[in-house]
PDB file of C-alpha atoms in Angstrom:
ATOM      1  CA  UNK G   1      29.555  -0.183  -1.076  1.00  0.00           C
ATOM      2  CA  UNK G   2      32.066  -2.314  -2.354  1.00  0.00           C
ATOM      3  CA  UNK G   3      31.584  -6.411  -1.526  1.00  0.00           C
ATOM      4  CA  UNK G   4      33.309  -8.241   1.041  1.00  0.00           C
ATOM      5  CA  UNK G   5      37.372  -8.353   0.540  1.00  0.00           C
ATOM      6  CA  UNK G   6      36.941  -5.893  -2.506  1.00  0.00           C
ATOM      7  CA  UNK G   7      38.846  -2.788  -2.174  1.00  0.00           C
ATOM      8  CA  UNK G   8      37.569   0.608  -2.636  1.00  0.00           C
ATOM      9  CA  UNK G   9      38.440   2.243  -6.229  1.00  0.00           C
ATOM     10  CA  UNK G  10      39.942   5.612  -5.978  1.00  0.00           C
ATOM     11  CA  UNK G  11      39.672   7.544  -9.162  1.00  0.00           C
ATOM     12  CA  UNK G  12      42.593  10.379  -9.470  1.00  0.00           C
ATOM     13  CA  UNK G  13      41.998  12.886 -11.988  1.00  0.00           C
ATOM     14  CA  UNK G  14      44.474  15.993 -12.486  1.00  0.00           C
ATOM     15  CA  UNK G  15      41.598  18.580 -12.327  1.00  0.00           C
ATOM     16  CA  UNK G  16      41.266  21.886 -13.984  1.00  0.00           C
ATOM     17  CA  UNK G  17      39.524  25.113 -13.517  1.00  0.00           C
ATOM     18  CA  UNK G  18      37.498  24.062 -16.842  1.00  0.00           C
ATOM     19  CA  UNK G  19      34.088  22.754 -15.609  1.00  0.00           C
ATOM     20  CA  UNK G  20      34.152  20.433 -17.990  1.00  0.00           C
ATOM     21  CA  UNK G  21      37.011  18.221 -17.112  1.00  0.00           C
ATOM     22  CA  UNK G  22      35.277  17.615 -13.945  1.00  0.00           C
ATOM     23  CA  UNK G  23      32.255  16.499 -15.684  1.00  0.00           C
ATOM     24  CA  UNK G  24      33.788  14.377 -17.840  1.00  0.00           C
ATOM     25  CA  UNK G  25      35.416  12.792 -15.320  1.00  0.00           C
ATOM     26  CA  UNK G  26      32.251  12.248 -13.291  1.00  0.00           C
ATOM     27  CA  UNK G  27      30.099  10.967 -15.915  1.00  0.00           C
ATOM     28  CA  UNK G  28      33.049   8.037 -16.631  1.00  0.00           C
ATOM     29  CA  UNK G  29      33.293   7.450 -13.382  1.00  0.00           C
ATOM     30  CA  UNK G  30      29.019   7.057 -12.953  1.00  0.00           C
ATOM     31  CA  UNK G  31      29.731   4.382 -16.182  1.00  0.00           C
ATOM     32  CA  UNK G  32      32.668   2.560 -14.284  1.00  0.00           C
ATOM     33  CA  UNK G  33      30.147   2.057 -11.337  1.00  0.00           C
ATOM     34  CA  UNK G  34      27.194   0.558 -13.795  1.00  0.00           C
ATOM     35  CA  UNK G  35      29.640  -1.687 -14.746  1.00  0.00           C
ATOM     36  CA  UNK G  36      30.787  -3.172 -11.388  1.00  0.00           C
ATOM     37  CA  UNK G  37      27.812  -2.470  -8.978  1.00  0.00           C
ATOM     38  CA  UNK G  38      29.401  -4.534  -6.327  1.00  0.00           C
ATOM     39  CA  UNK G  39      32.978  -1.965  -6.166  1.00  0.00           C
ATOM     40  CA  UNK G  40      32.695   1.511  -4.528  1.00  0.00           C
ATOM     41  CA  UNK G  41      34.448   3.629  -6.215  1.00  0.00           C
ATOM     42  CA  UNK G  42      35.346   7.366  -5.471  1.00  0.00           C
ATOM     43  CA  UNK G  43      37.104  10.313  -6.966  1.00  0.00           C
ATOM     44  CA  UNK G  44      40.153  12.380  -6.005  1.00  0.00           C
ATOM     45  CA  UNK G  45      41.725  16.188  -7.834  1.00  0.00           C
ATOM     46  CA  UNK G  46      44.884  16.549  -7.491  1.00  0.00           C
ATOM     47  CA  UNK G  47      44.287  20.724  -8.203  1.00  0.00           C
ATOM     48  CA  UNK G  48      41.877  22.852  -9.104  1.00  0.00           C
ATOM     49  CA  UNK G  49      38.430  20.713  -7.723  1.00  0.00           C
ATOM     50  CA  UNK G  50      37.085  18.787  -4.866  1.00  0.00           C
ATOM     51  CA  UNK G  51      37.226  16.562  -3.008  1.00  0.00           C
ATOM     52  CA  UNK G  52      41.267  16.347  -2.941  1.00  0.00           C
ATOM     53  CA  UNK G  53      42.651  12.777  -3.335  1.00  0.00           C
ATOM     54  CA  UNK G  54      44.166  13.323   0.733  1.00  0.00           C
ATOM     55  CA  UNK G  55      40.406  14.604   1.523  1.00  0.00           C
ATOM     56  CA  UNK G  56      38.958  11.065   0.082  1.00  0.00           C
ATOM     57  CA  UNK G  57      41.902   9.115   1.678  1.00  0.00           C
ATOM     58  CA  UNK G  58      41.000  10.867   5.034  1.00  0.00           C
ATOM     59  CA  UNK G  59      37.335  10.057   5.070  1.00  0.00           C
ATOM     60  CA  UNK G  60      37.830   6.720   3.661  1.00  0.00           C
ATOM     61  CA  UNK G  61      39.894   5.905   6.569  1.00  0.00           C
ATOM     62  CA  UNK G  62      37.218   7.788   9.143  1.00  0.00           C
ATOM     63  CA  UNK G  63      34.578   5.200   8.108  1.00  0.00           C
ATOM     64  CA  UNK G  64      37.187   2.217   8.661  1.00  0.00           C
ATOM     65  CA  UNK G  65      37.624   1.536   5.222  1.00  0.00           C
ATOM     66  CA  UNK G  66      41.147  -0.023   4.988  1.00  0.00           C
ATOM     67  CA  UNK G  67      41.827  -1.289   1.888  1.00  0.00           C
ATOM     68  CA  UNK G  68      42.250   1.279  -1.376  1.00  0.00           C
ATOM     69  CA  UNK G  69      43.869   1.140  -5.181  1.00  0.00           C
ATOM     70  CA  UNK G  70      44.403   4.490  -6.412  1.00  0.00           C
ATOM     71  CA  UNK G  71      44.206   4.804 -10.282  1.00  0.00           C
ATOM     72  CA  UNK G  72      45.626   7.780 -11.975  1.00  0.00           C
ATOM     73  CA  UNK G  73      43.478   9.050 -14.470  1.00  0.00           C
ATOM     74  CA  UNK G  74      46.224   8.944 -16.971  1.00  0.00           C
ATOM     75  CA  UNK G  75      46.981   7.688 -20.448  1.00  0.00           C
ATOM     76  CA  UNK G  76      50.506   7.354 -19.818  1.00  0.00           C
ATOM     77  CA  UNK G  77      53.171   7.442 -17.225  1.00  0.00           C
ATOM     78  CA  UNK G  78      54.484  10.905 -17.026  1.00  0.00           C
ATOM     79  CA  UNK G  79      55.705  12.993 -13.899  1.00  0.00           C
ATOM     80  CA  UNK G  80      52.444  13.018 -12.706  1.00  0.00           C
ATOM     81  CA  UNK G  81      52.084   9.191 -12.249  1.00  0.00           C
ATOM     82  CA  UNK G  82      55.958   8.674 -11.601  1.00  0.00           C
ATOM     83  CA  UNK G  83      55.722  12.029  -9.031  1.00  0.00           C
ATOM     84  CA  UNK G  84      52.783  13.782  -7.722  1.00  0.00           C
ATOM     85  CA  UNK G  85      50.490  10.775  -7.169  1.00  0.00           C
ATOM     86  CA  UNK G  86      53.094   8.813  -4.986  1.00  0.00           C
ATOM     87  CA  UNK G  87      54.117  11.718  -2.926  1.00  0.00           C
ATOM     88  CA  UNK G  88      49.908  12.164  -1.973  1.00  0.00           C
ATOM     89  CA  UNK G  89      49.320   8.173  -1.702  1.00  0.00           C
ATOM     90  CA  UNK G  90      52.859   8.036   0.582  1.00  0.00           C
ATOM     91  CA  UNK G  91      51.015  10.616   3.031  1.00  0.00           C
ATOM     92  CA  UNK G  92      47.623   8.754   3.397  1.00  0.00           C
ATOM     93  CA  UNK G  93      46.360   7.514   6.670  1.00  0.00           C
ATOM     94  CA  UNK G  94      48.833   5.249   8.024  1.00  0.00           C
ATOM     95  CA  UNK G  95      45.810   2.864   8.624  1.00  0.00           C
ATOM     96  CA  UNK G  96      45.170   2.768   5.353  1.00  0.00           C
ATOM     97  CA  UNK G  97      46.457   0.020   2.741  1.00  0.00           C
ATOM     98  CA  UNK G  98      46.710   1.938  -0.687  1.00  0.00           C
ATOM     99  CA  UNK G  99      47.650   0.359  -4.135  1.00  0.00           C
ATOM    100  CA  UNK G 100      48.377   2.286  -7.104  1.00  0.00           C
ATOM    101  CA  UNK G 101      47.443   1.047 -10.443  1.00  0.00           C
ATOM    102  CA  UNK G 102      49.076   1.357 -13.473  1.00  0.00           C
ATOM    103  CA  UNK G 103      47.801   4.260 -16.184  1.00  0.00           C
ATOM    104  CA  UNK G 104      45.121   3.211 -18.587  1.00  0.00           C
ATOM    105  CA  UNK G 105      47.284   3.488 -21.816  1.00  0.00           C
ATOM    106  CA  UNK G 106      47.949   2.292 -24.160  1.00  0.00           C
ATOM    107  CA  UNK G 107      45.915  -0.352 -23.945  1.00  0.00           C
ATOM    108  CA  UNK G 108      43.858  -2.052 -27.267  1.00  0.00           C
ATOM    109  CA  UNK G 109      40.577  -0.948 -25.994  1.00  0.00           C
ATOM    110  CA  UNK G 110      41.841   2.669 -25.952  1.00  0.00           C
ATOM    111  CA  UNK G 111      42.340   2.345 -29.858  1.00  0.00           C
ATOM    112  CA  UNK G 112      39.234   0.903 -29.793  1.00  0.00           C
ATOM    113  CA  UNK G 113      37.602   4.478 -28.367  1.00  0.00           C
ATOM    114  CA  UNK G 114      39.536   6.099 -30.993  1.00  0.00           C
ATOM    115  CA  UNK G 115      37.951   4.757 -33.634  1.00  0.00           C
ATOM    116  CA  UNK G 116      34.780   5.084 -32.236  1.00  0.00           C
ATOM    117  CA  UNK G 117      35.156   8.609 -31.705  1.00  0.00           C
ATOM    118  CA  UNK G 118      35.986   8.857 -35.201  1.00  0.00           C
ATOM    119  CA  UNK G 119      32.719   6.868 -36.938  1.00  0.00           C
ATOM    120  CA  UNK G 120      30.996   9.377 -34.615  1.00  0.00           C
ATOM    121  CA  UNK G 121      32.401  12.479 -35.985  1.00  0.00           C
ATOM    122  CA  UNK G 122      31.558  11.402 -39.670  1.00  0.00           C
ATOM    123  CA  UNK G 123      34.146   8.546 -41.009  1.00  0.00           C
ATOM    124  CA  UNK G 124      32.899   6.066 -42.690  1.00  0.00           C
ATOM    125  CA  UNK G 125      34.634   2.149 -42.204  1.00  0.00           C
ATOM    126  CA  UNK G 126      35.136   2.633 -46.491  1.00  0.00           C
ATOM    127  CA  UNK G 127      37.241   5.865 -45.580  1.00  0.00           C
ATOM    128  CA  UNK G 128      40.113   4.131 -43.715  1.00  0.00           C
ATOM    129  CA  UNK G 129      42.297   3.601 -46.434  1.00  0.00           C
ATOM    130  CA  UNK G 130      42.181   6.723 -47.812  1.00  0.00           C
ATOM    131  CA  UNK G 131      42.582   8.694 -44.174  1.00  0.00           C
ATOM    132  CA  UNK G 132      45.280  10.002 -42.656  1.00  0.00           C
ATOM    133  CA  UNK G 133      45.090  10.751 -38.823  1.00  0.00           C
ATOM    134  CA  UNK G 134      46.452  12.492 -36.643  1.00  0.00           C
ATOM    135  CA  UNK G 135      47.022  11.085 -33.168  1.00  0.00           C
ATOM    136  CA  UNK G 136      47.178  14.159 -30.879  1.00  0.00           C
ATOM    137  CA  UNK G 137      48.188  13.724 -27.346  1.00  0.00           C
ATOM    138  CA  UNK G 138      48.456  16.465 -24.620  1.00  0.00           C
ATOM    139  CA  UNK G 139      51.983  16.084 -24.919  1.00  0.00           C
ATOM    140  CA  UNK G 140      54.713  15.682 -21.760  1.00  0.00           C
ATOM    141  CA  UNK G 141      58.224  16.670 -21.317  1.00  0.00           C
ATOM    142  CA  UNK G 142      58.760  13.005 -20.264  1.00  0.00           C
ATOM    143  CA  UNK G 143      60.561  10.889 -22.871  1.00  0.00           C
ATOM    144  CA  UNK G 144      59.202   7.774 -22.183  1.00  0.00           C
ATOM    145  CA  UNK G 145      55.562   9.545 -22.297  1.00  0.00           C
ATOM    146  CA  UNK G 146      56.595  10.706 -25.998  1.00  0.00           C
ATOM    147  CA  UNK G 147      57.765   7.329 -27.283  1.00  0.00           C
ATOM    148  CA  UNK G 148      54.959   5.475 -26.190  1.00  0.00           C
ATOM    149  CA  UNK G 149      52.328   7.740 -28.188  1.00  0.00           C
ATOM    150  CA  UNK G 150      54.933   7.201 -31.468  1.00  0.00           C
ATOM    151  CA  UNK G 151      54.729   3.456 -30.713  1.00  0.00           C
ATOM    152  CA  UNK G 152      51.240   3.606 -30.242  1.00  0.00           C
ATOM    153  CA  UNK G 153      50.509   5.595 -33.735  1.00  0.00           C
ATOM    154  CA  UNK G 154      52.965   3.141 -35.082  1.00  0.00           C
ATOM    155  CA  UNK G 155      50.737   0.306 -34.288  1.00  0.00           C
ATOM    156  CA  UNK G 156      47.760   1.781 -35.424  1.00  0.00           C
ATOM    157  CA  UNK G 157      49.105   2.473 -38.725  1.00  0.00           C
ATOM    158  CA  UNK G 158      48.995  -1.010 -39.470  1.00  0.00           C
ATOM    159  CA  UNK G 159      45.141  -1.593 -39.044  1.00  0.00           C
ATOM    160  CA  UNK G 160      44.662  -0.304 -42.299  1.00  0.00           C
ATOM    161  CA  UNK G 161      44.916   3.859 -42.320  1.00  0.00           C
ATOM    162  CA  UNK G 162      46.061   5.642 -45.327  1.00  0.00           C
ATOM    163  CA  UNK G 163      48.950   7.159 -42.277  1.00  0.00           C
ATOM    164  CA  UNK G 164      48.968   8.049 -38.695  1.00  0.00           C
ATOM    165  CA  UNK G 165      50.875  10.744 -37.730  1.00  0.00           C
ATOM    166  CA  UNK G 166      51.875  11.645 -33.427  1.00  0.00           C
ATOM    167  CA  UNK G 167      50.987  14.988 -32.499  1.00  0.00           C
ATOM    168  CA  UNK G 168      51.282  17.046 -29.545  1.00  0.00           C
ATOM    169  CA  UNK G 169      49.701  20.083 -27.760  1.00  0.00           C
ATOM    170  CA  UNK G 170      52.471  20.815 -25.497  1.00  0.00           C
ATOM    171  CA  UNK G 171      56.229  19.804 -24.712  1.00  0.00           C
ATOM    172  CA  UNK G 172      57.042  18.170 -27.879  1.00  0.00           C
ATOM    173  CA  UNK G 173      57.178  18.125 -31.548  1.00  0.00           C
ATOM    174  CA  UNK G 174      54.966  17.803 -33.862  1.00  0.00           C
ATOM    175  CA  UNK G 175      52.046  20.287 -33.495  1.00  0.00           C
ATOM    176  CA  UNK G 176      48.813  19.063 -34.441  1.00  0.00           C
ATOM    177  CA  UNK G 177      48.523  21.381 -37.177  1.00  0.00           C
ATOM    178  CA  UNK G 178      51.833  20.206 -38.283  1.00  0.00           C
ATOM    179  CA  UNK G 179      50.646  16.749 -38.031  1.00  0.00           C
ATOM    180  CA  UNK G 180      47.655  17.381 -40.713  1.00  0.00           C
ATOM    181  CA  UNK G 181      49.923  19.385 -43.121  1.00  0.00           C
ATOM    182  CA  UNK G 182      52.254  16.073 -43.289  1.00  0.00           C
ATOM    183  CA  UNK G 183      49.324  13.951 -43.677  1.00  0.00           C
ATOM    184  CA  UNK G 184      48.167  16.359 -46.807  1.00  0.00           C
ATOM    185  CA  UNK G 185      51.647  16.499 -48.204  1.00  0.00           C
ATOM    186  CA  UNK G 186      51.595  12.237 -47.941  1.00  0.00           C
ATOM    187  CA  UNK G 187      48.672  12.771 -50.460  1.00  0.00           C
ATOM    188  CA  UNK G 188      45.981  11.163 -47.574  1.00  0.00           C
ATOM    189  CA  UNK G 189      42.437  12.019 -49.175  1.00  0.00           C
ATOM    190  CA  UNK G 190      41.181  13.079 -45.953  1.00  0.00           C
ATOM    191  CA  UNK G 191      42.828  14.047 -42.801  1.00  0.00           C
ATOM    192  CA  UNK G 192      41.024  13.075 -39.442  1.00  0.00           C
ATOM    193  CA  UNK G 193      42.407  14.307 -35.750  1.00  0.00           C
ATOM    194  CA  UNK G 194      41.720  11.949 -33.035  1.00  0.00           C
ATOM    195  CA  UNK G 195      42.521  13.424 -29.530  1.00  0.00           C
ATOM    196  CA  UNK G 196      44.066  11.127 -27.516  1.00  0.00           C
ATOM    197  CA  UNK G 197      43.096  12.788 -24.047  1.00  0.00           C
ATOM    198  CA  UNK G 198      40.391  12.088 -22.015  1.00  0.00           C
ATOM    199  CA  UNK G 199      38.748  15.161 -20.807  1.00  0.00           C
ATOM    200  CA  UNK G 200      37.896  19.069 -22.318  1.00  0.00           C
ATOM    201  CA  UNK G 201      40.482  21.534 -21.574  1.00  0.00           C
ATOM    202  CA  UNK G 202      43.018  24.051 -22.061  1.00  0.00           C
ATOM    203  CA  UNK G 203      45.227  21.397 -23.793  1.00  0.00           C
ATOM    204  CA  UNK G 204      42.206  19.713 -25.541  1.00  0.00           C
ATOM    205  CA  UNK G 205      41.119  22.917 -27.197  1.00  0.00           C
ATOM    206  CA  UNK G 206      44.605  23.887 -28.531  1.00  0.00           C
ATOM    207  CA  UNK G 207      44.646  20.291 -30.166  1.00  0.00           C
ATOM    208  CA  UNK G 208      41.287  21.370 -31.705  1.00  0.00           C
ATOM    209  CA  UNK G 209      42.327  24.506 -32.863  1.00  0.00           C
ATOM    210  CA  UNK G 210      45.395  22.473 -34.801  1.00  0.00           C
ATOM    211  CA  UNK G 211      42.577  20.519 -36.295  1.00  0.00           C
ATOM    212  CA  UNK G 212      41.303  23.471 -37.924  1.00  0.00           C
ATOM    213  CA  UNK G 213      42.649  22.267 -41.170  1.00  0.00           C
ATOM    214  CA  UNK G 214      41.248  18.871 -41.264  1.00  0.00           C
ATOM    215  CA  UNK G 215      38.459  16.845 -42.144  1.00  0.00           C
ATOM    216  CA  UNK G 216      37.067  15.494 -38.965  1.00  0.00           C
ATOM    217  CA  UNK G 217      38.183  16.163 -36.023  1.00  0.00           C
ATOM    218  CA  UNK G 218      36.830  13.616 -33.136  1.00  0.00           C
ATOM    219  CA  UNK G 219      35.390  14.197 -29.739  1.00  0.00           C
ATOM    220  CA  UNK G 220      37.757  13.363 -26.690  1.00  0.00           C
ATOM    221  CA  UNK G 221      37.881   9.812 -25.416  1.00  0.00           C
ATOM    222  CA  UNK G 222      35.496  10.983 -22.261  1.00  0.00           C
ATOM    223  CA  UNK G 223      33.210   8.156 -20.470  1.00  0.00           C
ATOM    224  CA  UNK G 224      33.155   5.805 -23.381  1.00  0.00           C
ATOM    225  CA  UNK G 225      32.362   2.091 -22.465  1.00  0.00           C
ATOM    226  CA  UNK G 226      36.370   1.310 -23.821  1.00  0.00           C
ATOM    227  CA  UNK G 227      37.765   3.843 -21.349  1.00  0.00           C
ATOM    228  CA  UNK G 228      35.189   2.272 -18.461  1.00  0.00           C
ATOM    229  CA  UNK G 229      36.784  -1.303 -19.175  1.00  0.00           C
ATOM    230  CA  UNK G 230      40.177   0.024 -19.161  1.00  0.00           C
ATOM    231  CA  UNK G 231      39.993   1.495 -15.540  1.00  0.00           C
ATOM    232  CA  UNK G 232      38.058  -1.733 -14.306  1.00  0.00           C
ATOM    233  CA  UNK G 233      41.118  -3.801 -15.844  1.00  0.00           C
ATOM    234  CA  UNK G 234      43.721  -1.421 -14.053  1.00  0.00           C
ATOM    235  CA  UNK G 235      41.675  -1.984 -10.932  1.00  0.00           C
ATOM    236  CA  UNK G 236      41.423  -5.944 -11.030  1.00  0.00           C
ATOM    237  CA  UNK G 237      45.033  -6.263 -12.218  1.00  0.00           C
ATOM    238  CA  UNK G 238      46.107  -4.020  -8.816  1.00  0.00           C
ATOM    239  CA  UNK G 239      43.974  -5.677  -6.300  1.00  0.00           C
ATOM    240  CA  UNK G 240      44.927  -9.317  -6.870  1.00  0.00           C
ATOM    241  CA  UNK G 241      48.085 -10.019  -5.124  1.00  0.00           C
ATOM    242  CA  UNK G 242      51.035 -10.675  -7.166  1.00  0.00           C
ATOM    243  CA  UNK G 243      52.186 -14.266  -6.073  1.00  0.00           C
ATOM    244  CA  UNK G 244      55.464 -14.404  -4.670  1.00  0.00           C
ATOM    245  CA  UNK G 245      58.069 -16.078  -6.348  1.00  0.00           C
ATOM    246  CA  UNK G 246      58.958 -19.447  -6.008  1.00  0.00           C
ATOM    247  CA  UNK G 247      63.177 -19.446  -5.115  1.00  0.00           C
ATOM    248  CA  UNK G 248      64.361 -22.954  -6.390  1.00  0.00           C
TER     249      UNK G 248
END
């Protein structure tokens, strides 16, 4: 139960006949609540699994709960967050006050899960230099989507990787495999694929076929601590009322 004057966290995740999307998406969500005891926080599919986000919004507004911030389970702000999730949040219970927070990414901490995922799959902090990586993202049709992961493998080039290279599983250009043969061709010593998505899946298991020519290819961002922070931010920055502004 959330405390006093906290609002409830609602935790929207895409969903996916793949069991273990769902799973993952649990198990970050069990993390978020270790972290902040004192918020309730709940979970919402948009497809493929229960309970639906309208299902949650319904029963949240059964027990008198009337105070919500919906957070996409997103790493950017594709049709999905520009789209789908308004049109469900505009047809929750009109007794119901319901925020939406912004995506997680990109977001310093998510780099930070990167590179974790990476030391766990076998790099080494000596390897850096010499490592290429690849940066592979589902991928959107969304241009704004796109440029953000180039921006965000721009910025992580310079914290001291040989190269780091966008890559996509769907929509755009490049294909991870693509991705790794550039790296090699650079003349990177190793080549490392770091999958910038947060759950298994279709889309997740196309990026690690791409890998198949690499060195190390990392698990998926999942219910690391980073990821938990991230949400909790998202959460505190929609909840606290933006002050109005002062007209001189």
């Amino acid at each position: 139960m959330s405390a006093p004057g906290r609002p409830v966290l609602l935790v929207i995740a895409h969903g996916s006949r793949d069991p273990r999307h769902a799973a993952t998406v649990h198990a970050l969500v069990r993390r978020v609540r270790a972290l902040r005891p004192d918020v309730r926080v709940e979970t919402g599919f948009l497809d493929f699994n229960v309970p639906s986000v309208r299902g949650v919004l319904e029963s949240l507004e059964t027990e008198g709960v009337r105070d919500v911030v919906a957070l996409p389970l997103l790493l950017t702000r594709a049709f999905h967050a520009k789209a789908d999730i308004p049109a469900v949040l505009a047809d929750a219970p009109p007794r119901l006050r319901v925020r939406q927070a912004e995506v997680l990414g990109p977001s310093p901490l998510l780099l930070a899960a990167l590179e974790r995922r990476l030391y766990e799959a076998g790099l080494a902090s000596a390897d850096r230099s010499s490592t290429g990586v690849v940066l592979a993202s589902a991928g959107s049709s969304d241009p704004e989507a796109s440029a953000v992961i180039a921006d965000i493998a721009r910025e992580w080039r310079h914290t001291g990787w040989c190269a780091v290279r966008p890559a996509f599983a769907s929509a755009s250009l490049p294909r991870t495999e693509d991705a790794v043969r550039q790296l090699r061709e650079l003349g990177c010593a190793r080549v490392a694929v770091a999958p910038y998505v947060l759950a298994p899946g279709f889309l997740p298991d196309r990026i690690a076929r791409g890998a198949a020519g690499a060195d190390v290819l990392a698990d998926v961002l999942g219910p690391s601590p980073e990821v938990a922070r991230v949400l909790l931010e998202r959460y505190d920055a929609a909840r606290v009322p933006v002050p109005a502004a002062v007209v001189a």
